[in-house]
Short mmCIF file of C-alpha atoms in Angstrom, two decimals:
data_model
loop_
_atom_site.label_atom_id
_atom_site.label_comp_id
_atom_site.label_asym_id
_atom_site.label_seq_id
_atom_site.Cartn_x
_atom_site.Cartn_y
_atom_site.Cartn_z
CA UNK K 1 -9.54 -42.53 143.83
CA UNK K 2 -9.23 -38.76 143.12
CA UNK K 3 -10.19 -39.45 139.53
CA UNK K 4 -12.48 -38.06 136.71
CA UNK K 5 -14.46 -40.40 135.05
CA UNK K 6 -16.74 -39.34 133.09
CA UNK K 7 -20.79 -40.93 131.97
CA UNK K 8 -20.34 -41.27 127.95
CA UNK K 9 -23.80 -42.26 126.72
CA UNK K 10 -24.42 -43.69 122.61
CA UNK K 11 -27.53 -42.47 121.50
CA UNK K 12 -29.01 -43.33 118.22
CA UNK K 13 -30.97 -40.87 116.30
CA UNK K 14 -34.27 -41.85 118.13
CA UNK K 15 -33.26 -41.92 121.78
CA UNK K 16 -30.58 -38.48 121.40
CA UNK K 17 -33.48 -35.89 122.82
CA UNK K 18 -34.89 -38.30 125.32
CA UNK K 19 -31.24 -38.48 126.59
CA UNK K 20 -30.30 -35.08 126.28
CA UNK K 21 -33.87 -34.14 128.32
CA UNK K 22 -32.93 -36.20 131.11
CA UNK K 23 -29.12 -35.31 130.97
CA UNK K 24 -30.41 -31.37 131.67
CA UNK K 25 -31.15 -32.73 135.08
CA UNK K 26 -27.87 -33.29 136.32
CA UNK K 27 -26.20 -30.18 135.28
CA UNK K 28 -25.84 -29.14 138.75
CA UNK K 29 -24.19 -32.24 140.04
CA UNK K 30 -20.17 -32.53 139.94
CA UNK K 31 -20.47 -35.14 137.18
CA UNK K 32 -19.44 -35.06 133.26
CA UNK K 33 -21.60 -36.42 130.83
CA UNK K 34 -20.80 -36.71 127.53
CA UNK K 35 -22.99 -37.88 124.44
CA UNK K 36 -22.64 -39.16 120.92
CA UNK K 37 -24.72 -40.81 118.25
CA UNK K 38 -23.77 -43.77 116.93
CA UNK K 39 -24.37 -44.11 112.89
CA UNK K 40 -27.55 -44.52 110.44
CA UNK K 41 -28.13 -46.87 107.60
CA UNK K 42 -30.42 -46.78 105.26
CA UNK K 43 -33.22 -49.39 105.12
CA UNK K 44 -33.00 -52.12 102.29
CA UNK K 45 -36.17 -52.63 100.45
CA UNK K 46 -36.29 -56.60 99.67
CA UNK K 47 -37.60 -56.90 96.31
CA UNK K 48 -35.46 -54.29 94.59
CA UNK K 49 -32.81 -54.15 97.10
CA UNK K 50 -32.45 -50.45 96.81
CA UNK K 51 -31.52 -47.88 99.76
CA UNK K 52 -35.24 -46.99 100.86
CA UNK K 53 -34.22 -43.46 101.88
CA UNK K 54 -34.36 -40.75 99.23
CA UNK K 55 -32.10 -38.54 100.18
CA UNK K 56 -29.59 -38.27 102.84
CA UNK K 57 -31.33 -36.32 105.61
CA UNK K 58 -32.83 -38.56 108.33
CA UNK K 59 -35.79 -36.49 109.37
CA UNK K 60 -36.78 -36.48 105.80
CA UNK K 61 -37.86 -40.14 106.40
CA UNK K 62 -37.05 -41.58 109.78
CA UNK K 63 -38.60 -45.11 108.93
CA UNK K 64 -36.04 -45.28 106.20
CA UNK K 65 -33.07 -45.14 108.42
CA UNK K 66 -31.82 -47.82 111.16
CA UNK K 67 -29.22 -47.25 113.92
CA UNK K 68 -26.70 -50.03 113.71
CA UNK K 69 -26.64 -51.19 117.30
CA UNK K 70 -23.21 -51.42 119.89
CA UNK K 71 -21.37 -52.88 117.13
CA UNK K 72 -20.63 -49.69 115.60
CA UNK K 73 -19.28 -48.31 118.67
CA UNK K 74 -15.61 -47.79 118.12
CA UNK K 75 -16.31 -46.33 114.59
CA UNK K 76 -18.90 -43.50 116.23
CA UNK K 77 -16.53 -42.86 119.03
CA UNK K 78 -13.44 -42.19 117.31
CA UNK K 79 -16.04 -40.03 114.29
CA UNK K 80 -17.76 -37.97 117.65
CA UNK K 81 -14.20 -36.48 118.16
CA UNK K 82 -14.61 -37.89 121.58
CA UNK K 83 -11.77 -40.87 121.74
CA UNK K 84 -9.55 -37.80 120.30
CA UNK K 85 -10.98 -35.51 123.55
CA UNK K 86 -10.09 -38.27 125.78
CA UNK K 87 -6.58 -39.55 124.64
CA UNK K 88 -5.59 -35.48 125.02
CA UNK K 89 -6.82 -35.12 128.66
CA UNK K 90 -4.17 -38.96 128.82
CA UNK K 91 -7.07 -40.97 129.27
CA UNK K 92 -5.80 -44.36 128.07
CA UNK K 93 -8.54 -46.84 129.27
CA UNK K 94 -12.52 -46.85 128.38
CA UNK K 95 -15.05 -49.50 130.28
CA UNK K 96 -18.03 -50.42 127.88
CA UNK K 97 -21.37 -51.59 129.27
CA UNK K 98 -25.11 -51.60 128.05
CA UNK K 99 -26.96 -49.15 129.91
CA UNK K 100 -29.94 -51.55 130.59
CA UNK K 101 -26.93 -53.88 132.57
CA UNK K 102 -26.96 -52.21 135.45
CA UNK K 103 -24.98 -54.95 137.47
CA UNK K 104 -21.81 -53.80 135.63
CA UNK K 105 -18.98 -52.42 137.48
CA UNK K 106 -15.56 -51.59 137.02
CA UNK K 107 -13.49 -54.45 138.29
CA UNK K 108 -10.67 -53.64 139.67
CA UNK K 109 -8.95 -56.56 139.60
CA UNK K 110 -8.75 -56.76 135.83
CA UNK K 111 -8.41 -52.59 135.47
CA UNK K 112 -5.36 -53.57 137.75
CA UNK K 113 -4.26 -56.32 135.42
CA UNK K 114 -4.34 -53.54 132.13
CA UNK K 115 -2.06 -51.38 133.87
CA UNK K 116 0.23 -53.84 134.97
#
C-alpha cells in the first residue's frame, strides 16, 4: 500500500523503560515507533479521602500514583504532542487496539467505509 504507518505504543509510568528497552531493538528495522505515557492520579486514601501522594513527583512515591487505564487515551495523545505530529504529516485516521489482542487487524472493509 506504499504507506507509513507507524507502531504508537501507551505506556504508563511503570511499563515506559520496559518498552523503551525493547523498542532499542528495532532501531535498525524500516519501522517508526512512537511512545507516550498516558496520565497519573493520585491514590485516594479511604478514611480521610485525601490525595495519598505528597507532592507531585511520581518517583517520590510510586505506590501513591495509579495510571488511569485506555480510557484516558485521547486526552494523553492529543497532551504527548503526538495527534498534533500526526494531523501535520495529513494523517487523518488512527486504529486503536490493546497490545495483549493480538488478533486485531486493520479491516479494510470498514477503513474503506471511513474514507468513503
Amino acid at each position: 500500500y506504499d504507506a507509513n504507518v507507524p507502531l504508537v505504543l501507551m505506556n504508563s509510568f511503570n511499563t515506559d523503560d520496559d518498552t523503551m528497552k525493547i523498542i532499542r531493538k528495532y532501531s535498525g528495522f524500516n519501522v517508526s515507533i512512537k511512545t507516550f505515557n498516558q496520565s497519573r492520579y493520585p491514590r485516594i486514601n479511604k478514611e480521610s479521602l485525601m490525595p495519598i501522594p505528597k507532592s507531585c513527583r511520581t518517583d517520590d512515591d510510586i505506590e501513591a500514583w495509579y495510571p488511569p487505564g485506555h480510557g484516558d487515551f485521547y486526552q494523553a495523545f492529543s497532551n504527548s504532542g503526538l495527534l498534533e505530529e500526526f494531523v501535520d504529516q495529513g494523517k487523518k485516521y488512527c486504529f486503536i487496539s490493546n497490545i495483549d489482542n493480538l488478533g486485531a487487524t486493520v479491516d479494510l472493509n470498514i477503513l474503506n467505509m471511513c474514507l468513503d
